mmCIF file of C-alpha atoms and ligand atoms in Angstrom:
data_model
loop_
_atom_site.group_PDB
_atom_site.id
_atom_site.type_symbol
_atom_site.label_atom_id
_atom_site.label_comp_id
_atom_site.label_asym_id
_atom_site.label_seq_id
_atom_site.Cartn_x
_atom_site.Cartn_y
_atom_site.Cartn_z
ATOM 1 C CA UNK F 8 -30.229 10.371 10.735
ATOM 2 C CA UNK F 9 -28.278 9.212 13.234
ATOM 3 C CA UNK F 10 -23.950 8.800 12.934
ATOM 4 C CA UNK F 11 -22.223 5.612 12.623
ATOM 5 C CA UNK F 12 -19.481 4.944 15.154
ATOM 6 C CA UNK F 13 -16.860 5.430 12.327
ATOM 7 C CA UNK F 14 -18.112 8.549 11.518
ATOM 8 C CA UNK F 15 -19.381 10.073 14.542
ATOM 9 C CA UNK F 16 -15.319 10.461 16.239
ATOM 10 C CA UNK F 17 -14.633 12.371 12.732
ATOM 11 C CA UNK F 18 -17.972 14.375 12.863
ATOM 12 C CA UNK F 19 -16.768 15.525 16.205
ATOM 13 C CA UNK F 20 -13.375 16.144 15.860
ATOM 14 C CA UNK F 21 -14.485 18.357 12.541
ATOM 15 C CA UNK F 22 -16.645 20.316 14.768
ATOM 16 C CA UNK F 23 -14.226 20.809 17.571
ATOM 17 C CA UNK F 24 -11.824 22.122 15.029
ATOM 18 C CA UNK F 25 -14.808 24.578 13.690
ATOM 19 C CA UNK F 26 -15.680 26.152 16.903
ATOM 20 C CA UNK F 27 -12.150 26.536 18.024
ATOM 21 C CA UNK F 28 -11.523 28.249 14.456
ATOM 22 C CA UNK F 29 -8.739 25.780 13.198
ATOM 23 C CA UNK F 30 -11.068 24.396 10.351
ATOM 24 C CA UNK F 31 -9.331 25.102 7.195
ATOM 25 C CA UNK F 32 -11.274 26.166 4.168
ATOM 26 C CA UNK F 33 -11.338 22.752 2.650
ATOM 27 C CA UNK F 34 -11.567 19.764 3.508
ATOM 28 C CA UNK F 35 -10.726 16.691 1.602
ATOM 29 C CA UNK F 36 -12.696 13.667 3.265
ATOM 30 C CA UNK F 37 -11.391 10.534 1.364
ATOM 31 C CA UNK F 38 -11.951 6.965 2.267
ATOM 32 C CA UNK F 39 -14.090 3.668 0.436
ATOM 33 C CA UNK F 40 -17.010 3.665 -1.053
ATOM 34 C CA UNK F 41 -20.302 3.137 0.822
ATOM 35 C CA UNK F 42 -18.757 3.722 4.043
ATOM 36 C CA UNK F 43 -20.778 7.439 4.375
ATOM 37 C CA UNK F 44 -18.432 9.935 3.787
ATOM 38 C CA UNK F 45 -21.084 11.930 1.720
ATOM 39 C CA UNK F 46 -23.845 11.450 4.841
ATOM 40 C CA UNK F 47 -20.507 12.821 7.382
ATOM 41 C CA UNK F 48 -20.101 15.990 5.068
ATOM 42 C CA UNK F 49 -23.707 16.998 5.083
ATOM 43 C CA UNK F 50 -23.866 16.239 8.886
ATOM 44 C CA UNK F 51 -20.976 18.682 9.035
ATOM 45 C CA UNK F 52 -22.471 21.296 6.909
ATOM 46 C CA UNK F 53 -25.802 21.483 8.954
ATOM 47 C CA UNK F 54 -23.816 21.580 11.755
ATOM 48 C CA UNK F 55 -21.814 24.710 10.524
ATOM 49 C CA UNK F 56 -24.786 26.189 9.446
ATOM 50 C CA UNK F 57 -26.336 25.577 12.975
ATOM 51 C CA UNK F 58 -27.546 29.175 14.031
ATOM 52 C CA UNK F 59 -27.793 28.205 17.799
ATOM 53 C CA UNK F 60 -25.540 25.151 18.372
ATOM 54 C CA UNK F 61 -23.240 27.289 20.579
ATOM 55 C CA UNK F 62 -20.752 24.929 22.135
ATOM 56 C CA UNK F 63 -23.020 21.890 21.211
ATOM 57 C CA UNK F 64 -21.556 19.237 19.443
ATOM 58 C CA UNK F 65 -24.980 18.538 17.242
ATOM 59 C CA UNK F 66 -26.896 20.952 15.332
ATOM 60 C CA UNK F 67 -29.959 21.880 17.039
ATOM 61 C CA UNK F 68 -32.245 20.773 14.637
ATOM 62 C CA UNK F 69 -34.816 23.357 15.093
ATOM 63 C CA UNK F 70 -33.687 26.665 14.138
ATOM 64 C CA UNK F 71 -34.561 28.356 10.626
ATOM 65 C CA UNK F 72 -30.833 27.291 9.064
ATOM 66 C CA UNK F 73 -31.151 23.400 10.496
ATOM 67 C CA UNK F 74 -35.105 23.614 8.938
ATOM 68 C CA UNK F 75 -34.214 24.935 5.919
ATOM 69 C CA UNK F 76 -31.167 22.785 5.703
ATOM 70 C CA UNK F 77 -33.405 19.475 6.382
ATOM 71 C CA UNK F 78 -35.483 20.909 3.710
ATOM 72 C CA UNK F 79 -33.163 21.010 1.179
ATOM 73 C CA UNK F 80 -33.802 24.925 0.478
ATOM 74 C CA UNK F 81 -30.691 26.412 2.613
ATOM 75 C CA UNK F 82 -29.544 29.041 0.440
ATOM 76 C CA UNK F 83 -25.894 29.140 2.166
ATOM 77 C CA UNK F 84 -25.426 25.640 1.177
ATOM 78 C CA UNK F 85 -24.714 23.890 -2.295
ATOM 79 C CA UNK F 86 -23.751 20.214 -3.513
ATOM 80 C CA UNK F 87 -22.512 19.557 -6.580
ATOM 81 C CA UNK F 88 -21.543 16.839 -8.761
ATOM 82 C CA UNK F 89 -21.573 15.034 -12.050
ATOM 83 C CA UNK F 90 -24.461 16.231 -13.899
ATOM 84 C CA UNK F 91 -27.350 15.146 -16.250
ATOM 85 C CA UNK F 92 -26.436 15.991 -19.779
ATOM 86 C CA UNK F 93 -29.614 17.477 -21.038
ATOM 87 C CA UNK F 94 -28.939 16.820 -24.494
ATOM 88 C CA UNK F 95 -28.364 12.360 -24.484
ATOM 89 C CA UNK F 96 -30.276 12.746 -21.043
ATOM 90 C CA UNK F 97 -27.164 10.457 -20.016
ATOM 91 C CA UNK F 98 -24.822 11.518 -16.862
ATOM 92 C CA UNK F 99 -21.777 14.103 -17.788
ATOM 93 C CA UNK F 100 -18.184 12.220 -16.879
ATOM 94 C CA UNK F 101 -16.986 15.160 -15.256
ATOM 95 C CA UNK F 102 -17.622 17.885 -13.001
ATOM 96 C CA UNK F 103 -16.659 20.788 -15.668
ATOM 97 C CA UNK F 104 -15.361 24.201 -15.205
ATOM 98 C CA UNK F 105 -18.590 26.225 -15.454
ATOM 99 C CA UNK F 106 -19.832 24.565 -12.120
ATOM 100 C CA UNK F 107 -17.018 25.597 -10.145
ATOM 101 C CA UNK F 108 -17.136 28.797 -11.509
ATOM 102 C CA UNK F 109 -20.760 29.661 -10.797
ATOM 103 C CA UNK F 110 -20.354 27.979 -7.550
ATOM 104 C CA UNK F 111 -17.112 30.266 -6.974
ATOM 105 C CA UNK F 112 -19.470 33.263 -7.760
ATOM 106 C CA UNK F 113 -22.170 32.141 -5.493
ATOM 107 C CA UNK F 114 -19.620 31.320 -2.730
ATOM 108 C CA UNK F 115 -18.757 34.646 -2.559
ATOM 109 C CA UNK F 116 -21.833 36.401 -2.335
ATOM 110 C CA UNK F 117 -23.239 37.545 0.854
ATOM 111 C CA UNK F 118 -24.729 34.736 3.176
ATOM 112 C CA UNK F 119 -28.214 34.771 3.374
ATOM 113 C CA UNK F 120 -28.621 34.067 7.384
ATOM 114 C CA UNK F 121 -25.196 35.998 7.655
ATOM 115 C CA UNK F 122 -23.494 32.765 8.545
ATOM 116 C CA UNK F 123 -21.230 30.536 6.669
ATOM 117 C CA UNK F 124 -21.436 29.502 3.281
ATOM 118 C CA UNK F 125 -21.113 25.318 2.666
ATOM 119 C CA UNK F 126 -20.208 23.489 -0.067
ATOM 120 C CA UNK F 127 -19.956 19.974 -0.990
ATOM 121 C CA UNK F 128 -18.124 18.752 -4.253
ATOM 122 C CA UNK F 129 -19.375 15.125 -4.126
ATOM 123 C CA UNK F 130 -17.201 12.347 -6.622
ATOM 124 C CA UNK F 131 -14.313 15.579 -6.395
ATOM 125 C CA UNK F 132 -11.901 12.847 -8.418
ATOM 126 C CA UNK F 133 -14.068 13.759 -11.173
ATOM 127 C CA UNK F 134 -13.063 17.439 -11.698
ATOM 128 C CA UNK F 135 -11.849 18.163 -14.974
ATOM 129 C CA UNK F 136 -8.463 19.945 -15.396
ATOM 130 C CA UNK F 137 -9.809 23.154 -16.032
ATOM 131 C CA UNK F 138 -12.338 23.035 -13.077
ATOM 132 C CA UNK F 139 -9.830 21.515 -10.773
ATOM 133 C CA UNK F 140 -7.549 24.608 -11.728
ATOM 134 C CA UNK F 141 -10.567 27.373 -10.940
ATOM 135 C CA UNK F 142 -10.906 25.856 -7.770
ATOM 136 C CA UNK F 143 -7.423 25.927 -7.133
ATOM 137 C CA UNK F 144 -7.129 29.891 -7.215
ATOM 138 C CA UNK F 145 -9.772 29.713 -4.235
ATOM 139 C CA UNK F 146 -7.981 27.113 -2.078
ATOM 140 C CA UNK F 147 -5.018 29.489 -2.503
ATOM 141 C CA UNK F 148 -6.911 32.246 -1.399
ATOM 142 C CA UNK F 149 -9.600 30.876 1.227
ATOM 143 C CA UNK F 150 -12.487 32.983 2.067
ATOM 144 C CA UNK F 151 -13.702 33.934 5.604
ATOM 145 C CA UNK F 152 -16.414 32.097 6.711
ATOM 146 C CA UNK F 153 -16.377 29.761 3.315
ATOM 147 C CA UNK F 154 -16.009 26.096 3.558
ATOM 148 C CA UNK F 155 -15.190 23.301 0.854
ATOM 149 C CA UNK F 156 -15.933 19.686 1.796
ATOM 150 C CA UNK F 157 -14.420 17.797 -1.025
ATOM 151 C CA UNK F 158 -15.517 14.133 -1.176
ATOM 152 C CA UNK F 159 -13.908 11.884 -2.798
ATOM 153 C CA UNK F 160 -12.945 7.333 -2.290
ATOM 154 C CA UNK F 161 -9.806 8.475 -5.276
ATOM 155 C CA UNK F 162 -8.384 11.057 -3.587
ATOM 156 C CA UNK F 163 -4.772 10.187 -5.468
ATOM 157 C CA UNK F 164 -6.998 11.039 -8.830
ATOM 158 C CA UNK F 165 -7.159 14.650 -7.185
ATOM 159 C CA UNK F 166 -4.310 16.829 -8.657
ATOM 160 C CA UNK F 167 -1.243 17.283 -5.594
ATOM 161 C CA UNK F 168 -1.616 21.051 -5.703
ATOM 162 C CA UNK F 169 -5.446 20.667 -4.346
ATOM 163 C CA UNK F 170 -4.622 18.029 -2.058
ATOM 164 C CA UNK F 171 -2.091 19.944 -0.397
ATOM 165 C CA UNK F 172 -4.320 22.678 0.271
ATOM 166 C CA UNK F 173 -6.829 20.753 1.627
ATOM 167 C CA UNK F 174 -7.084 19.687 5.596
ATOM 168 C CA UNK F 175 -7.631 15.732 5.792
ATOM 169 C CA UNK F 176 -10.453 13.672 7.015
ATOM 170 C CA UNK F 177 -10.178 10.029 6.807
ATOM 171 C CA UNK F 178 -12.557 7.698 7.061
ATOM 172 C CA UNK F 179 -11.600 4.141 7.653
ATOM 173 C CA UNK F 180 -13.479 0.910 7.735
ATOM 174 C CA UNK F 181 -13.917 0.043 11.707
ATOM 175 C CA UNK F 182 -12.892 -3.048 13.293
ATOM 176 C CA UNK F 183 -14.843 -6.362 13.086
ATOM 177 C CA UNK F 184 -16.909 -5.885 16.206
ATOM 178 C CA UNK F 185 -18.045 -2.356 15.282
ATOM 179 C CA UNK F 186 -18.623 -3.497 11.726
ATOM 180 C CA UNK F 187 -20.880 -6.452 12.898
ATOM 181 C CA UNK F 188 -22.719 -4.698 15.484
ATOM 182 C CA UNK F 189 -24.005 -2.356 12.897
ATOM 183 C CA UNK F 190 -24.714 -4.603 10.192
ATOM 184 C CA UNK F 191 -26.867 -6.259 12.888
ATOM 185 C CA UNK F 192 -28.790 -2.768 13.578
ATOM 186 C CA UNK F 193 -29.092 -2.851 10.080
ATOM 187 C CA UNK F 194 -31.184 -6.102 9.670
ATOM 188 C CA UNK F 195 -28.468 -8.211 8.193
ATOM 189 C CA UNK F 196 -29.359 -11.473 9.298
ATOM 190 C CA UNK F 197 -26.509 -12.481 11.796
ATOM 191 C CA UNK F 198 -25.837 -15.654 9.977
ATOM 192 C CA UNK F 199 -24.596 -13.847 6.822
ATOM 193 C CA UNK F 200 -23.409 -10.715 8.095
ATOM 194 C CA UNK F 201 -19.627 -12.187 9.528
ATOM 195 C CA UNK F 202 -19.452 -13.624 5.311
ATOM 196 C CA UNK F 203 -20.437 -10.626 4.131
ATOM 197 C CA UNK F 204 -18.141 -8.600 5.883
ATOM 198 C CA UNK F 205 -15.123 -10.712 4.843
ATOM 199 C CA UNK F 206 -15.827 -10.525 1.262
ATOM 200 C CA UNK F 207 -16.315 -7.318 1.197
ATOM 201 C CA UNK F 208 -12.828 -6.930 3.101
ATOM 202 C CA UNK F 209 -13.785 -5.486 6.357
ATOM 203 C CA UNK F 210 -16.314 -2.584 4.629
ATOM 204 C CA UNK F 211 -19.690 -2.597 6.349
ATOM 205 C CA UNK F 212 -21.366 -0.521 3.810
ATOM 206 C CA UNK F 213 -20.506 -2.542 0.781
ATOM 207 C CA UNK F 214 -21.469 -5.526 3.204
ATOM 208 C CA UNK F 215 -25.053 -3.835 3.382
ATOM 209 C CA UNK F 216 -25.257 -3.273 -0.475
ATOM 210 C CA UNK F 217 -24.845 -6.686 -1.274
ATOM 211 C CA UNK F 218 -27.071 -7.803 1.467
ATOM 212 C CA UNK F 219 -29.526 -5.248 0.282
ATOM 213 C CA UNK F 220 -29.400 -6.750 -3.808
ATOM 214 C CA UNK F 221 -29.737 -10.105 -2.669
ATOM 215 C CA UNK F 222 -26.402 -11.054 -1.790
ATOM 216 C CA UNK F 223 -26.480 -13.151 0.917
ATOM 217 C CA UNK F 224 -29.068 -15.303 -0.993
ATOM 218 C CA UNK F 225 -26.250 -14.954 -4.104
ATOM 219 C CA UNK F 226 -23.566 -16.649 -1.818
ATOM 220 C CA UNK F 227 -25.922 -19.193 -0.098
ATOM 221 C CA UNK F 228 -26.034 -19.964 -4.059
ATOM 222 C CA UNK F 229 -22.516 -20.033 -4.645
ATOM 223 C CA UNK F 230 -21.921 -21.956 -2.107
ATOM 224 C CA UNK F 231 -24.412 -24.918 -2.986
ATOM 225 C CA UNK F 232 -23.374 -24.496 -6.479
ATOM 226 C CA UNK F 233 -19.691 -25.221 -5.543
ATOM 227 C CA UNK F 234 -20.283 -28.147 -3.141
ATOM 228 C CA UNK F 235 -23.150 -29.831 -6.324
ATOM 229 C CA UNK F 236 -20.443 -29.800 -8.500
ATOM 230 C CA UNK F 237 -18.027 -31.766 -5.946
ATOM 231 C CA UNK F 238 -21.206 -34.310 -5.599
ATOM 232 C CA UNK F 239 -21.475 -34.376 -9.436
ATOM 233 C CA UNK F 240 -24.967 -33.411 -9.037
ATOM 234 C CA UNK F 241 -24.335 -30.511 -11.676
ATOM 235 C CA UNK F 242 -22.107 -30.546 -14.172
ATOM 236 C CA UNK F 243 -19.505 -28.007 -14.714
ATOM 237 C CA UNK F 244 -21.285 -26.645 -17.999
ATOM 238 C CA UNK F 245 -24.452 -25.965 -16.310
ATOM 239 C CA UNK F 246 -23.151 -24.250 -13.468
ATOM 240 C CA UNK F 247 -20.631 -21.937 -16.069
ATOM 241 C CA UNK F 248 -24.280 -21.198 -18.204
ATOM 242 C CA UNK F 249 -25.975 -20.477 -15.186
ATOM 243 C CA UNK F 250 -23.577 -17.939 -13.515
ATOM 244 C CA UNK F 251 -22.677 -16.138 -16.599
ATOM 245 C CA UNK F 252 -26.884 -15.844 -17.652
ATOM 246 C CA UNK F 253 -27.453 -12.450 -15.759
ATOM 247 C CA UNK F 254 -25.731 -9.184 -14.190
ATOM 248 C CA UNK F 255 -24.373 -10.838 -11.252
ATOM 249 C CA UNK F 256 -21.547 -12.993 -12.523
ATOM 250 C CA UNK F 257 -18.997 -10.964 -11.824
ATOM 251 C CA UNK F 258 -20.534 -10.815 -7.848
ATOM 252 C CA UNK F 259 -20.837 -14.700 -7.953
ATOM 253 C CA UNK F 260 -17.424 -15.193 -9.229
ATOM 254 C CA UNK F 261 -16.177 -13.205 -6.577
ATOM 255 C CA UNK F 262 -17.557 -15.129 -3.705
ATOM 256 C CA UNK F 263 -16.474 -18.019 -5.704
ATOM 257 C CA UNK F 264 -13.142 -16.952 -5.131
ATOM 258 C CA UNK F 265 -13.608 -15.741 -1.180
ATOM 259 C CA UNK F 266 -14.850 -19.395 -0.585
ATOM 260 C CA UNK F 267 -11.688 -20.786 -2.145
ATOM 261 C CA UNK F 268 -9.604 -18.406 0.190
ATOM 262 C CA UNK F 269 -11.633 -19.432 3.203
ATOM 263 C CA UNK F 270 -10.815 -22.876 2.266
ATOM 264 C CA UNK F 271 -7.278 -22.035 1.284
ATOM 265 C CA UNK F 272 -7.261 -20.826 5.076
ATOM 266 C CA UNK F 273 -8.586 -23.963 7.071
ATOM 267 C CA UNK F 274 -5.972 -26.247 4.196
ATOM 268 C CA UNK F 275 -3.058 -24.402 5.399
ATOM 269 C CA UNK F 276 -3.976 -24.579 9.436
ATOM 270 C CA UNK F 277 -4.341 -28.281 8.443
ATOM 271 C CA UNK F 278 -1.278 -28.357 7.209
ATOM 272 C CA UNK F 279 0.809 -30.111 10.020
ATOM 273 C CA UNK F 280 -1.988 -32.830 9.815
ATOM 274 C CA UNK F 281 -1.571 -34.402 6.064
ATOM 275 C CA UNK F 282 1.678 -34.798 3.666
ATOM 276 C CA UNK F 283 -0.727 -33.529 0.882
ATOM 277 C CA UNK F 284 -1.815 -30.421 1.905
ATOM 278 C CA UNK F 285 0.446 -27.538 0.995
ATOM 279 C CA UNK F 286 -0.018 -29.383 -2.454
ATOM 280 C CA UNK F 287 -3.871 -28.825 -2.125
ATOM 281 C CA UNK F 288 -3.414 -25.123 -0.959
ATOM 282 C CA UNK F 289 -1.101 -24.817 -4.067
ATOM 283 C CA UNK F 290 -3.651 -26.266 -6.220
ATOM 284 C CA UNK F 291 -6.307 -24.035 -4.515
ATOM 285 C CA UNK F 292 -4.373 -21.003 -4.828
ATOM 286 C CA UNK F 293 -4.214 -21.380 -8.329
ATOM 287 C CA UNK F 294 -7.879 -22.233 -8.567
ATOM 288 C CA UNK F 295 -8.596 -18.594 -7.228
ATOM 289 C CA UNK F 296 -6.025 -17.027 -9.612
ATOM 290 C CA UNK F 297 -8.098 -18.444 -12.340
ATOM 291 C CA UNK F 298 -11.370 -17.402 -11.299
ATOM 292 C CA UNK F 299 -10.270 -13.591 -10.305
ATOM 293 C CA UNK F 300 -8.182 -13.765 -14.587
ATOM 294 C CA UNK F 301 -11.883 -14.745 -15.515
ATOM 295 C CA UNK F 302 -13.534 -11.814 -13.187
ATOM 296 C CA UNK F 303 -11.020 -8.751 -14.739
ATOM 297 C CA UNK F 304 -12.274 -10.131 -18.241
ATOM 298 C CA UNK F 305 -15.606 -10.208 -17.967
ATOM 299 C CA UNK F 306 -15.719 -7.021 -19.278
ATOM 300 C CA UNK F 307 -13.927 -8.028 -22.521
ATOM 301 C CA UNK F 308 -16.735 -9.416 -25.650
ATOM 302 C CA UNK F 309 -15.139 -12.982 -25.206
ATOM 303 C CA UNK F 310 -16.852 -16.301 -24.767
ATOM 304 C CA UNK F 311 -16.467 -17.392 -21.251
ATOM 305 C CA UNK F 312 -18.473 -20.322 -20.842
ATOM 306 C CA UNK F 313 -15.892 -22.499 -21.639
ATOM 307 C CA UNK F 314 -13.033 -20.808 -19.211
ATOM 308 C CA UNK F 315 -15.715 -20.792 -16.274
ATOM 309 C CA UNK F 316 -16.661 -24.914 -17.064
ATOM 310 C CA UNK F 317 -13.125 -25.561 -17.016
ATOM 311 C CA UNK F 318 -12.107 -23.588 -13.759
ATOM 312 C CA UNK F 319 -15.376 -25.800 -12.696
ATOM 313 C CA UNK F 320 -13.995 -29.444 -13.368
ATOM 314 C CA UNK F 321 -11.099 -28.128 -11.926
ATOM 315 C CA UNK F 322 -12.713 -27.443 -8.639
ATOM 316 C CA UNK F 323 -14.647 -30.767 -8.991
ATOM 317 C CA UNK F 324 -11.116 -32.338 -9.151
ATOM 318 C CA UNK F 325 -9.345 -30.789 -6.968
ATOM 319 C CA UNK F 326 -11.972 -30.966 -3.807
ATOM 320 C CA UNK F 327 -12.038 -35.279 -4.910
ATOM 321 C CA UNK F 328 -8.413 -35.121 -4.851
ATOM 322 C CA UNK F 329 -8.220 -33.829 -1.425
ATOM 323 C CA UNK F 330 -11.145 -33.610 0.816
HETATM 324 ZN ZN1 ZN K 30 -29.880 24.625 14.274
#
């Protein structure tokens, strides 16, 4: 698997710090979701685990740790995480106390291939007091050749006292051009990618998610939904039934709202042109309040075909009004 450009400067500034011994015993690598932090720390822990990378940057890929590591069956490495409950067969909420201390106990054992020891505490924002306390008196008291990678896109959910003993790696969404380029290696279709992108505010990996579940298809949708309505080829009441019927309502509302912003946007550059603009963008502005009140109550057992028809003749009006 090969590095993304945003993660591939971290990956190697990581290792640099490693082989020059200035890599603290934990690291806390915070940043969005879907943007690969989790794929970065493993990189990094084959990499420390590398028995014959030397000065390379990259692990070799070939030696017993970097096999057994591909494998899955490296027995100086460990990743844990929230865990099945055996009993409901449902997933635990939190990463409890016992795992941290059995992985405490394990860390401190003798490494098998008489390197490093790795771990990975994935979703770390999920450590329970208790846990987050055990893994506190390590942090205060690193080990030699141990290392922490704690992963986390809450790292302000992390108590202060562990996130001042941790060394930082950020990951940050990448600039437009990057994030295009590798939407495009990706498959995204060109033509939806630049959308996308914006809606999912500049982060290529949520980008790829919803391209993945059918989103670009969802906002092609949207879109012709929105512009049927203006036509009053569908009435507001069909389109509300129709976008509240399944799981992705709260997806569709969403780009609902982005297309109101992107049309918010070209309003106000028109501006200068037409006395009733900044009315319209007022209007419009208010259109997209109401759609992201209806979004943050989805979750709430009320009836919301009638809000969602309403925001609907709203849009129907407002787009006669002033197109
Ligand atoms: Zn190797």
């Amino acid at each position: 698997m090969s590095l993304s450009a945003w993660q591939q400067p971290l990956f190697a500034r990581t290792v640099a710090a490693f082989r020059s011994h200035r890599l603290g015993h934990a690291q806390l690598l915070q940043g969005e979701a879907h943007l690969g932090k989790l794929a970065l720390a493993q990189a990094l822990a084959k990499r420390l685990l590398c028995q014959q990378a030397g000065d390379a940057e990259a692990a070799c890929g070939v030696c017993t740790a970097c096999q057994r590591f591909e494998q899955g069956s490296h027995g100086d490495f460990r990743q844990i995480g929230i865990e099945l409950n055996e009993k409901t067969g449902k997933l635990k909420t939190v990463i409890g106390v016992d795992q941290i201390r059995d992985m405490l106990e394990w860390l401190a054992l003798t490494a098998q291939l008489a390197g490093p020891r790795v771990v990975i505490i994935e979703t770390a924002h999920r450590l329970n007091p208790h846990a987050a306390n055990a893994l506190l008196k390590t942090l205060e008291e690193p080990m030699p050749g141990r290392y922490l990678f704690l992963v986390t896109d809450q790292p302000k959910a992390l108590p202060a006292t562990v996130r001042s003993r941790c060394q930082r790696i950020e990951m940050a969404c990448p600039d437009t051009a990057t994030a295009l380029a590798w939407l495009k290696q990706n498959r995204v279709p060109e033509a939806d990618a630049k959308a996308l992108l914006d809606m999912a505010g500049g982060n290529p990996g949520l980008a790829l998610s919803w391209a993945g579940s059918g989103g670009s298809a969802l906002y092609q949708e949207v879109r012709a939904d929105l512009a049927a309505c203006v036509k009053n080829q569908t009435g507001p009441a069909a389109i509300a039934r129709k976008w509240l019927a399944d799981e992705s309502t709260d997806l569709r509302l969403l780009f609902a709202a982005q297309i109101g912003y992107g049309l918010a946007r070209t309003w106000a550059a028109q501006a200068a042109g037409g006395a009733k603009r900044p009315q319209a963008v007022e209007r419009l502005k208010e259109w997209i309040d109401g759609i992201n009140r209806l979004r943050l109550s989805l979750s709430q057992p009320l009836r919301h075909d009638l809000g969602l028809a309403g925001r609907m003749l709203e849009w129907r009006q407002l787009l006669q009004d002033f197109r």
